[in-house]
CSV table of C-alpha atoms in Angstrom, one decimal:
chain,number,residue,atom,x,y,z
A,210,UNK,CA,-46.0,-26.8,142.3
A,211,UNK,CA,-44.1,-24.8,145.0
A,212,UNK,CA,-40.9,-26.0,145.6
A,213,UNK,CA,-37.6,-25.2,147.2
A,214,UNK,CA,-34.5,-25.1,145.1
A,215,UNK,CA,-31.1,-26.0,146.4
A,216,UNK,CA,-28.3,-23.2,144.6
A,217,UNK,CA,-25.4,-24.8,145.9
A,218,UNK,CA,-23.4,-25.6,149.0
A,219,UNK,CA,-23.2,-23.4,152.3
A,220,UNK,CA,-25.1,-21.0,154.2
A,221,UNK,CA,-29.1,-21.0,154.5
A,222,UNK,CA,-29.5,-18.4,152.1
A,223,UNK,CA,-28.8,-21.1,149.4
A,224,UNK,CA,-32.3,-22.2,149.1
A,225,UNK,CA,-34.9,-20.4,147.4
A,226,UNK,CA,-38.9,-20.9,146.7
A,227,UNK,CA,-39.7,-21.9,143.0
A,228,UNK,CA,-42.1,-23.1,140.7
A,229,UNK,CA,-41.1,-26.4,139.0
A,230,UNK,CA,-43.5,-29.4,137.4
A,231,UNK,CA,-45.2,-31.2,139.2
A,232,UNK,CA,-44.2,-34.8,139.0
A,233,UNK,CA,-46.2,-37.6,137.4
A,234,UNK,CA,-45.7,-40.6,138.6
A,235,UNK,CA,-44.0,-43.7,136.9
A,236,UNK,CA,-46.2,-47.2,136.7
A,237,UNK,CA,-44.4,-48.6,140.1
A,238,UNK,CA,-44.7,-45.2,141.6
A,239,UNK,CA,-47.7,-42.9,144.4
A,240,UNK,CA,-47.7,-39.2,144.1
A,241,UNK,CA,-47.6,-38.0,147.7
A,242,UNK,CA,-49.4,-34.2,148.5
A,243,UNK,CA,-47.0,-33.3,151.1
A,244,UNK,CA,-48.5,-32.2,154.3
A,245,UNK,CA,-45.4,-31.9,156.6
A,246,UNK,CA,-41.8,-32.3,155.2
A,247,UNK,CA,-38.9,-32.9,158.1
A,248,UNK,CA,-36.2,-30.1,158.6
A,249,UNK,CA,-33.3,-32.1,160.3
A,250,UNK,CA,-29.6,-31.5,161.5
A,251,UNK,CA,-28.3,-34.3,158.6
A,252,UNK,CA,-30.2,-31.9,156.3
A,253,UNK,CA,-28.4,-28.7,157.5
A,254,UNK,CA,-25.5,-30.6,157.8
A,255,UNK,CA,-25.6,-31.8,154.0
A,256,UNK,CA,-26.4,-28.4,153.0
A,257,UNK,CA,-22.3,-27.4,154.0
A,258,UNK,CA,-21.4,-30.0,151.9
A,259,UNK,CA,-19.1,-31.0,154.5
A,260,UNK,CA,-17.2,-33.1,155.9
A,261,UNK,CA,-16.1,-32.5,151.7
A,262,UNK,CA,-16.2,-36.5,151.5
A,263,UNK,CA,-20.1,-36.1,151.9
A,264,UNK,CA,-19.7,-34.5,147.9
A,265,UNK,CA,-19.1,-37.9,146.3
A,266,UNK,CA,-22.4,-38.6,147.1
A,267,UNK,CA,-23.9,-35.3,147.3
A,268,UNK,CA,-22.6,-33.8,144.0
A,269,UNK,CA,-19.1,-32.0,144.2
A,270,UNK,CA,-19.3,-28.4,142.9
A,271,UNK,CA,-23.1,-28.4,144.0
A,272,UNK,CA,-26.1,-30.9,144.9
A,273,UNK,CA,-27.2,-33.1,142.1
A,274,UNK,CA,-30.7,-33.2,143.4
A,275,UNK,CA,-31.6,-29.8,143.9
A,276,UNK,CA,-35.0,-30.3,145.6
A,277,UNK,CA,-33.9,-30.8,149.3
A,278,UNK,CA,-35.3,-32.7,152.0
A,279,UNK,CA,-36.6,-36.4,152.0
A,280,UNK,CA,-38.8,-36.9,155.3
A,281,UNK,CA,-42.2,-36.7,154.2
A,282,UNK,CA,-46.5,-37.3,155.4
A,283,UNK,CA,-48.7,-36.8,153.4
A,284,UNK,CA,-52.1,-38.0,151.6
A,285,UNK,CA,-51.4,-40.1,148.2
A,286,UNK,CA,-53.3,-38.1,145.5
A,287,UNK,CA,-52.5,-40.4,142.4
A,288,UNK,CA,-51.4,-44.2,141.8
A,289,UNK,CA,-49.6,-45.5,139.1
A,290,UNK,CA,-50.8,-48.4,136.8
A,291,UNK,CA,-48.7,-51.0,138.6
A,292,UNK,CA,-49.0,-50.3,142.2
A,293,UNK,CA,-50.3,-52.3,144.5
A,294,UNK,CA,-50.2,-52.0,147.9
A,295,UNK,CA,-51.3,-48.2,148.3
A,296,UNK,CA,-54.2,-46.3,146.8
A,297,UNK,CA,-55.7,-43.0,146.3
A,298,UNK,CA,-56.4,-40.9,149.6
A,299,UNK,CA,-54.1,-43.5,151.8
A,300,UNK,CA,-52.0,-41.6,154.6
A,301,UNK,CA,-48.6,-42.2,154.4
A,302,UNK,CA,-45.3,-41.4,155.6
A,303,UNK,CA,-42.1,-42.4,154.7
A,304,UNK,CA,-38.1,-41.0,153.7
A,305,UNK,CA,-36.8,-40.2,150.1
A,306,UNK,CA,-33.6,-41.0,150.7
A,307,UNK,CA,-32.2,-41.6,147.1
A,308,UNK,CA,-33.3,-38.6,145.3
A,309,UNK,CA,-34.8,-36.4,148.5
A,310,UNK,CA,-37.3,-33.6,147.0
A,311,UNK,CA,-39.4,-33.3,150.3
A,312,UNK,CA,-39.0,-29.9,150.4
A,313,UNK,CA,-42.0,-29.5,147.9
A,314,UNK,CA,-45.9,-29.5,147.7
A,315,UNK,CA,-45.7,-33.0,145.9
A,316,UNK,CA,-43.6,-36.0,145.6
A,317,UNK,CA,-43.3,-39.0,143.4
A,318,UNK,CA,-41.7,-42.1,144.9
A,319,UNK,CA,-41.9,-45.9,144.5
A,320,UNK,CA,-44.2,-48.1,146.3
A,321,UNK,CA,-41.1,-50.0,147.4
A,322,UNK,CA,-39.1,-47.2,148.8
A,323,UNK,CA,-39.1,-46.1,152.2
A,324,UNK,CA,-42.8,-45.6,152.2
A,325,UNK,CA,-45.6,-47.0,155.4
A,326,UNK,CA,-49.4,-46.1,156.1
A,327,UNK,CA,-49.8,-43.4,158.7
A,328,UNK,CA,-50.5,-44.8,162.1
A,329,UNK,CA,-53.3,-43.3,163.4
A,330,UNK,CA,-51.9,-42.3,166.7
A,331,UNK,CA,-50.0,-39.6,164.2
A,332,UNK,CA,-50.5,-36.5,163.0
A,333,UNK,CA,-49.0,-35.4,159.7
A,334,UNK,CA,-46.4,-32.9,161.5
A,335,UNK,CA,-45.1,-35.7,163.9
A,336,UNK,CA,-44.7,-38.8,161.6
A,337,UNK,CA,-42.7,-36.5,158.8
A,338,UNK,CA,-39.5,-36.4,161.0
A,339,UNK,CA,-39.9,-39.7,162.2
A,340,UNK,CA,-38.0,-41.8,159.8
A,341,UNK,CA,-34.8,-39.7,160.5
A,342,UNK,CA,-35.1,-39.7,164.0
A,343,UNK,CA,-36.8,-42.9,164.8
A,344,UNK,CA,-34.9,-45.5,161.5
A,345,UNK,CA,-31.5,-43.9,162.4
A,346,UNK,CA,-31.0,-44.0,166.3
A,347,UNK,CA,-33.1,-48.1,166.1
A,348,UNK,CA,-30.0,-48.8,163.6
A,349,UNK,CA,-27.5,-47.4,166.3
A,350,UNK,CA,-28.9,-48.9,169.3
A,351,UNK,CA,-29.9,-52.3,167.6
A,352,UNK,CA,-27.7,-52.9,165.2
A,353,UNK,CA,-24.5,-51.3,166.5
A,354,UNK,CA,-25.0,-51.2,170.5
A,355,UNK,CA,-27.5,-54.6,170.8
A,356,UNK,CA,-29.6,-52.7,172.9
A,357,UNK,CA,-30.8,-55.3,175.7
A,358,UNK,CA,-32.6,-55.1,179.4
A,359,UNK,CA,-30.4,-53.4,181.9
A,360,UNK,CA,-27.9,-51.9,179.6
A,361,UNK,CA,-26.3,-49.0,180.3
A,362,UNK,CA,-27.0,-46.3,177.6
A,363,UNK,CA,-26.0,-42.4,177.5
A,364,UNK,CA,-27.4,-40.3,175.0
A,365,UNK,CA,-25.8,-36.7,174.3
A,366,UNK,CA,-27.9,-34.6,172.8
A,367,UNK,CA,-31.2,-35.8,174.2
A,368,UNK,CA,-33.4,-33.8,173.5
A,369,UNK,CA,-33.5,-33.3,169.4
A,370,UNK,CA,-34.6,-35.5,166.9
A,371,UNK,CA,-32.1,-38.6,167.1
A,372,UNK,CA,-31.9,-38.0,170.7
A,373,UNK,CA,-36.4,-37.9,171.8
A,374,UNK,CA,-36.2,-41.0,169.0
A,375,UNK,CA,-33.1,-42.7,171.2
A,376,UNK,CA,-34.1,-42.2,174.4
A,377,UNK,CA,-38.0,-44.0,174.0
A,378,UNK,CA,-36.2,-46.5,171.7
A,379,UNK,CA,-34.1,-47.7,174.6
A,380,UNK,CA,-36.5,-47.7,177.3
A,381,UNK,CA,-38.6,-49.7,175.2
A,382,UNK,CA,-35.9,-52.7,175.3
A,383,UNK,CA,-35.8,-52.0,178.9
A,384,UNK,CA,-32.1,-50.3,179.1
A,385,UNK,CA,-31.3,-48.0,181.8
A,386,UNK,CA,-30.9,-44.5,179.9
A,387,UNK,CA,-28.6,-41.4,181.1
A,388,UNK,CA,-29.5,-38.3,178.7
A,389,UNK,CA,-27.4,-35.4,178.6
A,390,UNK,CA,-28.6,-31.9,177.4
A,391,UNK,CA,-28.7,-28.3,178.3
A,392,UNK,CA,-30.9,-27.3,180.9
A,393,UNK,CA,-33.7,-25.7,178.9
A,394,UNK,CA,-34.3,-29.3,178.2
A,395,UNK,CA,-34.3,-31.3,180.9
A,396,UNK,CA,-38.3,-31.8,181.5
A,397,UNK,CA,-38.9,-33.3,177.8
A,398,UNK,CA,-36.1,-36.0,178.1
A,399,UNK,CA,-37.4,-36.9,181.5
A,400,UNK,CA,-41.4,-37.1,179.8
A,401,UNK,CA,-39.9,-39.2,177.4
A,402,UNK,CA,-38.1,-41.6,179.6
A,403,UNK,CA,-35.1,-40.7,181.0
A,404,UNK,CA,-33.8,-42.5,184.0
A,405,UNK,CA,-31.3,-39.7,184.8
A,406,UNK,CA,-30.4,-36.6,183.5
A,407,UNK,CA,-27.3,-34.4,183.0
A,408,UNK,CA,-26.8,-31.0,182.5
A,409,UNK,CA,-24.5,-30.2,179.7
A,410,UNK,CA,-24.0,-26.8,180.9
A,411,UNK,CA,-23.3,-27.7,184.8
A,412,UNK,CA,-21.8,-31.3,184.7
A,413,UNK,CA,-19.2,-33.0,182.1
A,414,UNK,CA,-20.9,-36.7,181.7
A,415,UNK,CA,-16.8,-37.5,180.5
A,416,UNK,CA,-15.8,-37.7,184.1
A,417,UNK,CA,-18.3,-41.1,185.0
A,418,UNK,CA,-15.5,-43.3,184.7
A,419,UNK,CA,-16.6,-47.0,183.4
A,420,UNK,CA,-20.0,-46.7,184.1
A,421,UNK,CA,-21.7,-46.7,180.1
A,422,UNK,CA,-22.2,-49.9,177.7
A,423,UNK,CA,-23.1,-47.6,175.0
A,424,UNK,CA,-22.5,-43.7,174.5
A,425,UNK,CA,-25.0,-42.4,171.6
A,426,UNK,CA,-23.7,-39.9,170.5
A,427,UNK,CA,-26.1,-38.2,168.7
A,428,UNK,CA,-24.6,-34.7,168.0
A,429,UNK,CA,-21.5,-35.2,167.1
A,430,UNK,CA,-20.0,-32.9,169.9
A,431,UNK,CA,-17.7,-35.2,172.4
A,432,UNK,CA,-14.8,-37.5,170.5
A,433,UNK,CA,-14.5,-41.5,171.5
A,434,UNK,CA,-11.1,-40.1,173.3
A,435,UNK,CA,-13.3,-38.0,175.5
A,436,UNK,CA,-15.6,-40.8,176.2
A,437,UNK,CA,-13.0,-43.5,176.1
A,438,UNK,CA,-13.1,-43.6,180.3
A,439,UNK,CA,-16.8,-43.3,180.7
A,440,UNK,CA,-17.1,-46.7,178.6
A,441,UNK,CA,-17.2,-49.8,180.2
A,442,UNK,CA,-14.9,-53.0,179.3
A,443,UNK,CA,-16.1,-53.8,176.0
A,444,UNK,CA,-18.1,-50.3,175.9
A,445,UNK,CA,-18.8,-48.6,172.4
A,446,UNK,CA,-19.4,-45.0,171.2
A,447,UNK,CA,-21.1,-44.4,168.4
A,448,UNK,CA,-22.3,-41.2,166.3
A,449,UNK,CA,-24.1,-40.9,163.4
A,450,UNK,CA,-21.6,-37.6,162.5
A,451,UNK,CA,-19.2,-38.6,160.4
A,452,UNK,CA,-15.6,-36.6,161.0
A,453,UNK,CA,-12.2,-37.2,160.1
A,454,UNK,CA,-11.3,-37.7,163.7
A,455,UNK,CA,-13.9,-40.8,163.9
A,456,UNK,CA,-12.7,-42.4,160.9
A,457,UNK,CA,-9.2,-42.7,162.4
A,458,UNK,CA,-10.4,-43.9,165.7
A,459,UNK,CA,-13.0,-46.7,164.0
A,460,UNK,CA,-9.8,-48.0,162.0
A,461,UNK,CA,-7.6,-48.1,165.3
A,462,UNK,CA,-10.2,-49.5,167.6
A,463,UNK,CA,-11.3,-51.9,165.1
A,464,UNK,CA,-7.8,-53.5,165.4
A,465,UNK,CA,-6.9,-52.8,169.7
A,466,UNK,CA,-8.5,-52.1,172.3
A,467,UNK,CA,-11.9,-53.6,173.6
A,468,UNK,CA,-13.6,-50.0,173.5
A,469,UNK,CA,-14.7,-49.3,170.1
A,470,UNK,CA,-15.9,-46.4,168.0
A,471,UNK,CA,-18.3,-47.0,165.5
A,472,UNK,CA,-20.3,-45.4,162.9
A,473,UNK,CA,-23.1,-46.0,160.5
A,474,UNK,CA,-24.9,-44.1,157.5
A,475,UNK,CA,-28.1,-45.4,158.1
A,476,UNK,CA,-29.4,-44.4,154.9
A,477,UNK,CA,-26.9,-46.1,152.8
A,478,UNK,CA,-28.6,-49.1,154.6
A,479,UNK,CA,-30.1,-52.0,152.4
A,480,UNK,CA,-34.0,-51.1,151.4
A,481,UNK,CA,-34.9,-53.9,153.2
A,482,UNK,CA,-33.1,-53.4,156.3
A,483,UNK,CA,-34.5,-49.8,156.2
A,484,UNK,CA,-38.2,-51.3,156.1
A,485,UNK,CA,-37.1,-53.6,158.5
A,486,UNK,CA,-36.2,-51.1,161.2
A,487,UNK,CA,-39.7,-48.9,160.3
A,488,UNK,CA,-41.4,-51.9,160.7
A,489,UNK,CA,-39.8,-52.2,164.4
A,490,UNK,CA,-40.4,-48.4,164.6
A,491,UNK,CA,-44.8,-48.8,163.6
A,492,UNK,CA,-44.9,-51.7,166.3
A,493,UNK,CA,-43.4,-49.4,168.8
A,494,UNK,CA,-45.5,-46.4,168.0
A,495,UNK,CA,-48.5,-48.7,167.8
A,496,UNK,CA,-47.9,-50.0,171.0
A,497,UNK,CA,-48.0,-46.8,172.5
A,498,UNK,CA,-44.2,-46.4,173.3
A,499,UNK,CA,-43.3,-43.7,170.9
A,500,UNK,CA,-44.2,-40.1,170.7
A,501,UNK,CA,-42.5,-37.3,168.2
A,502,UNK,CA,-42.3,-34.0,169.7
A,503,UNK,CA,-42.7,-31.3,167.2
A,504,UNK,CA,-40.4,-28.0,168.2
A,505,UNK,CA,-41.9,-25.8,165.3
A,506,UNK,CA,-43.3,-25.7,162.1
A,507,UNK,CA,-42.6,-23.0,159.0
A,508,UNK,CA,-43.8,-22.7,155.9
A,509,UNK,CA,-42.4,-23.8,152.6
A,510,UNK,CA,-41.0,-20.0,151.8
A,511,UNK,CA,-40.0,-19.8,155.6
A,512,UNK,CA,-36.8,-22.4,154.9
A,513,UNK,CA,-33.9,-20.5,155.3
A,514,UNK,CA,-35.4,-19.8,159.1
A,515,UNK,CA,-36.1,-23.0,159.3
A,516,UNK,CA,-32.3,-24.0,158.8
A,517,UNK,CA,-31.1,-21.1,160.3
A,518,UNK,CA,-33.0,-22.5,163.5
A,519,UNK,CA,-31.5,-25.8,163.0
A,520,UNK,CA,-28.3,-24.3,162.7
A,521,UNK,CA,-28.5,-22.9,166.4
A,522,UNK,CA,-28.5,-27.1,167.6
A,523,UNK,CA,-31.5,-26.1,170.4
A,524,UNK,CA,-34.3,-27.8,168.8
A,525,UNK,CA,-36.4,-29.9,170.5
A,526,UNK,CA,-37.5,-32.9,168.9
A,527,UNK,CA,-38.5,-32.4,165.6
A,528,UNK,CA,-38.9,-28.9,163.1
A,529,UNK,CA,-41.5,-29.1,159.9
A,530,UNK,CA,-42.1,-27.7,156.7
A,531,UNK,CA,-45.7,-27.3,155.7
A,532,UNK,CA,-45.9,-26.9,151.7
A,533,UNK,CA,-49.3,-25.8,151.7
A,534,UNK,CA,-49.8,-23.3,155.4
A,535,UNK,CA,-51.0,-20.1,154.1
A,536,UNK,CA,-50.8,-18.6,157.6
């Protein structure tokens, strides 16, 4: 099968298209013929190798797994012996997270992992992205902001994947949702949701003094200091980028202060509290609440543009790998 191979840490240009076996599955496992694979910002982000503590998990001199990738739809072409709960020609989607290898025309993964039925509101291009998206900004606004009616919630970077996922996620528990993002952008966050908008490029959401309950922030790009006064009393900020700077200020606020900075690595999350959260995610999506915007779509040999797009942080929504496009 056509795969892409991860040559080490750094620039785009360390991925290239190869031909490598095409896995058979174990007794506990489904092999998956990928129809969409998920290009995200962790992805590019993991592809640096830094922040260099990312490595312990990674691989340190280069990535232990070299297929990259783990956000996946697909049809299940093959069963093993001792599965149960899926069978041949089953739509499914679902996030490698262990051992990634999404970036590939097949995959082989257990019938216990991060694995679900397509819904059918879905199409294989929208539900591949979803898991990243959709799994990690539930487990910041449930688990770490105890999203609720009539909170107060910003959301910088609104209008990529975390953000689209965020900002439907919190209107669906009824919380009053500012998203911030450049103007190109503005129309899709207020489709999805939005209560009010704010231009990165024209207005500096820092200076709303004790107005949020919970900044999401899902790029990385504005420190707790700089949000510190737009928090109120007992306000948190939270970002699923992990930097040195964060790590210091989750250790002090942890111990003063009643304004906290928090982070999570949502896929370091138990199994179960994964599946939990997708379950919440299918009920939502079911129900008609969720949508997953799809920016663009490249082929498998097109990945360096994919990440190279990434790179520029303008994406809207989410941007797919198709293993098998010929055109």
């Amino acid at each position: 099968m056509k795969a892409v191979i991860t040559t080490g840490y750094g620039s785009p240009e360390v991925f290239k298209l190869d031909q490598v076996a095409k896995p058979d599955p174990k007794a506990n496992e489904v092999l998956v013929r990928i129809h969409a694979s998920s290009v995200t910002k962790a992805d590019s982000m993991m592809r640096t190798g830094k922040p260099y503590i990312g490595r312990l998990f990674l691989g340190l001199s280069k990535p232990k797994h070299p297929i990259w990738g783990s956000g996946f739809a697909g049809v299940i072409e093959a069963v093993g012996s001792a599965v149960k709960n899926f069978k041949k020609g089953d739509n499914v989607f679902g996030e490698n997270i262990n051992s990634f290898g999404t970036y590939a025309q097949f995959i082989a993964i257990a019938e216990d992992g991060v694995i679900a039925k397509l819904p059918k509101s879905l199409s294989f291009e929208e539900a591949a992205g979803i898991c990243d998206g959709g799994i990690t900004s539930l487990n910041f606004l449930q688990n770490i902001g105890n999203i609720h009616s009539g909170q107060k919630v910003l959301i910088n970077g609104g209008s990529g994947s975390l953000g689209t996922a965020a900002i439907q996620i919190a209107k669906y528990y009824r919380a009053h949702v500012t998203a911030v993002c450049s103007t190109a952008n503005m129309e899709l966050v207020r489709s999805l949701g939005a209560d009010e908008v704010i231009d990165y490029t024209k207005t500096d959401f820092t200076h709303n003094k004790n107005y949020y309950d919970l900044v999401y922030d899902t790029v990385g790009t504005r420190s707790f200091e700089e949000c510190k006064p737009s928090l109120k009393e007992n306000g948190c900020y939270a970002s699923p980028v992990l930097a040195m700077p964060l790590i210091g200020q989750m250790m002090v606020t942890s111990l003063f202060g009643n304004k906290k900075a928090k982070f999570s690595a949502t896929g370091s999350l138990p199994k179960k509290e994964i599946m939990r959260l997708l379950n919440i995610l299918i009920d939502i999506i079911k129900a008609g609440h969720f949508i997953a915007p799809v920016d663009r779509t490249y082929k498998l040999e097109q990945v360096v543009e994919a990440h190279t797009y990434v790179d520029k942080g303008r994406k809207k929504g989410n941007v797919v790998l198709k293993p098998f496009a010929l055109s």
